[in-house]
Amino acid sequence: TMANTRLWARAALLGALLGLVQGGRQLGKLAEKKLCADADCSHPISIAVAVQDYIAPDCRFIPIQRGQVVYVFSKLKGRGRLFWGGSVQGDYYGEHPARLGFFPSSVVQENQYLKPGKVEVKTDQWDFSCQ
């Protein structure tokens, strides 16, 4: 019917717009501040192991598979406190280049603490943009 056609057209347009927002790299900020090991958030706070799979909902996040080693570089504060920032250790063959992104803290278990994450850093638009 004509109503179904219009509904599908709207859904397709919405999907295209969401894709553009993602492709345009500007997505919502998850938090205003984060805790890091240093002012540049360049030193990992800890090394964790994924206890379950995590499917990334958009490009701000990284997909994680159970058993993978994850380097934790930051821990969001405030409303985003359930999310940490980090990268998955690449496999032995170098198939997956390291990419920074966010993931729920609940999908990993920290097992090696490297440096205390006590430096509070303000987040900026680049923290939540897609490269």
CSV table of C-alpha atoms in Angstrom, one decimal:
chain,number,residue,atom,x,y,z
A,1,THR,CA,0.0,0.0,0.0
A,2,MET,CA,0.9,3.6,-0.3
A,3,ALA,CA,1.2,4.1,3.5
A,4,ASN,CA,3.7,1.2,3.7
A,5,THR,CA,5.7,2.6,0.9
A,6,ARG,CA,5.9,6.0,2.7
A,7,LEU,CA,6.8,4.3,5.9
A,8,TRP,CA,9.7,2.4,4.2
A,9,ALA,CA,10.9,5.6,2.6
A,10,ARG,CA,10.9,7.4,5.9
A,11,ALA,CA,12.8,4.5,7.5
A,12,ALA,CA,15.3,4.5,4.7
A,13,LEU,CA,15.8,8.3,5.0
A,14,LEU,CA,16.2,8.0,8.8
A,15,GLY,CA,18.8,5.2,8.3
A,16,ALA,CA,20.7,7.3,5.7
A,17,LEU,CA,20.6,10.3,8.1
A,18,LEU,CA,21.9,8.2,11.0
A,19,GLY,CA,24.7,6.9,8.7
A,20,LEU,CA,25.6,10.5,7.7
A,21,VAL,CA,25.8,11.6,11.3
A,22,GLN,CA,28.1,8.6,12.0
A,23,GLY,CA,30.1,9.2,8.8
A,24,GLY,CA,30.2,12.9,9.7
A,25,ARG,CA,32.0,11.8,12.8
A,26,GLN,CA,30.0,13.9,15.3
A,27,LEU,CA,28.2,11.8,17.8
A,28,GLY,CA,27.0,12.6,21.3
A,29,LYS,CA,29.4,13.0,24.2
A,30,LEU,CA,29.2,10.1,26.6
A,31,ALA,CA,30.7,12.1,29.5
A,32,GLU,CA,32.2,15.5,30.3
A,33,LYS,CA,35.3,14.1,32.2
A,34,LYS,CA,37.4,11.0,32.3
A,35,LEU,CA,40.0,9.6,34.6
A,36,CYS,CA,43.4,8.7,33.0
A,37,ALA,CA,46.9,7.7,34.2
A,38,ASP,CA,48.4,10.9,32.7
A,39,ALA,CA,47.2,14.3,31.3
A,40,ASP,CA,47.3,13.0,27.7
A,41,CYS,CA,45.6,9.7,28.5
A,42,SER,CA,48.4,8.0,26.6
A,43,HIS,CA,49.5,5.5,29.3
A,44,PRO,CA,47.3,2.5,30.0
A,45,ILE,CA,45.8,2.3,33.4
A,46,SER,CA,45.4,-1.4,33.3
A,47,ILE,CA,45.2,-4.6,31.3
A,48,ALA,CA,41.9,-6.4,31.3
A,49,VAL,CA,40.5,-9.6,29.8
A,50,ALA,CA,37.1,-9.7,28.2
A,51,VAL,CA,34.6,-11.9,30.1
A,52,GLN,CA,32.0,-11.7,27.4
A,53,ASP,CA,31.5,-10.5,23.8
A,54,TYR,CA,30.5,-6.9,23.1
A,55,ILE,CA,29.0,-5.7,19.8
A,56,ALA,CA,29.7,-2.1,19.2
A,57,PRO,CA,26.5,-0.1,18.6
A,58,ASP,CA,28.4,2.7,16.6
A,59,CYS,CA,31.9,3.8,15.7
A,60,ARG,CA,32.6,5.4,19.1
A,61,PHE,CA,32.8,1.9,20.6
A,62,ILE,CA,35.0,-1.1,19.9
A,63,PRO,CA,33.8,-4.6,19.4
A,64,ILE,CA,35.3,-7.1,21.9
A,65,GLN,CA,35.3,-10.9,21.9
A,66,ARG,CA,35.4,-12.9,25.1
A,67,GLY,CA,39.0,-13.8,26.0
A,68,GLN,CA,40.6,-10.8,24.2
A,69,VAL,CA,43.1,-8.7,26.1
A,70,VAL,CA,42.0,-5.0,26.4
A,71,TYR,CA,44.2,-2.1,27.4
A,72,VAL,CA,42.2,0.4,29.5
A,73,PHE,CA,43.3,4.0,28.9
A,74,SER,CA,40.5,6.0,30.5
A,75,LYS,CA,37.4,5.6,32.7
A,76,LEU,CA,34.5,8.0,32.0
A,77,LYS,CA,33.0,9.9,34.9
A,78,GLY,CA,29.5,11.1,35.6
A,79,ARG,CA,26.7,9.9,33.4
A,80,GLY,CA,29.2,7.9,31.3
A,81,ARG,CA,30.9,6.2,34.2
A,82,LEU,CA,29.8,2.7,33.0
A,83,PHE,CA,32.1,3.1,30.0
A,84,TRP,CA,35.9,2.8,29.7
A,85,GLY,CA,38.1,3.8,26.8
A,86,GLY,CA,40.8,1.5,25.4
A,87,SER,CA,42.0,-0.8,22.7
A,88,VAL,CA,41.9,-4.5,22.1
A,89,GLN,CA,45.4,-6.1,21.8
A,90,GLY,CA,46.0,-7.1,18.2
A,91,ASP,CA,46.3,-10.8,17.4
A,92,TYR,CA,49.7,-12.4,16.6
A,93,TYR,CA,49.2,-12.0,12.9
A,94,GLY,CA,48.4,-8.3,13.1
A,95,GLU,CA,45.1,-8.6,11.4
A,96,HIS,CA,43.4,-6.1,13.6
A,97,PRO,CA,45.2,-2.8,14.0
A,98,ALA,CA,44.7,-1.2,17.4
A,99,ARG,CA,41.8,1.2,17.5
A,100,LEU,CA,40.7,3.2,20.5
A,101,GLY,CA,37.1,3.2,21.5
A,102,PHE,CA,34.7,2.8,24.4
A,103,PHE,CA,33.2,-0.3,25.9
A,104,PRO,CA,31.1,-1.1,29.0
A,105,SER,CA,33.3,-1.8,32.0
A,106,SER,CA,31.1,-4.8,32.8
A,107,VAL,CA,32.4,-6.8,29.8
A,108,VAL,CA,36.0,-6.9,31.1
A,109,GLN,CA,37.9,-7.9,34.2
A,110,GLU,CA,41.0,-5.9,35.1
A,111,ASN,CA,43.8,-8.3,36.0
A,112,GLN,CA,46.9,-6.1,35.9
A,113,TYR,CA,47.1,-2.5,37.2
A,114,LEU,CA,49.8,-0.5,35.5
A,115,LYS,CA,49.4,3.1,36.6
A,116,PRO,CA,46.7,4.7,38.8
A,117,GLY,CA,43.9,6.4,36.8
A,118,LYS,CA,43.7,9.4,39.0
A,119,VAL,CA,44.2,12.3,36.6
A,120,GLU,CA,40.9,14.0,35.8
A,121,VAL,CA,40.8,15.2,32.1
A,122,LYS,CA,38.0,17.0,30.4
A,123,THR,CA,36.6,15.2,27.3
A,124,ASP,CA,36.4,17.0,24.0
A,125,GLN,CA,34.6,16.3,20.7
A,126,TRP,CA,37.4,14.1,19.5
A,127,ASP,CA,36.9,11.6,22.3
A,128,PHE,CA,33.6,10.7,20.8
A,129,SER,CA,34.2,11.2,17.1
A,130,CYS,CA,34.8,8.6,14.5
A,131,GLN,CA,38.1,8.4,12.7
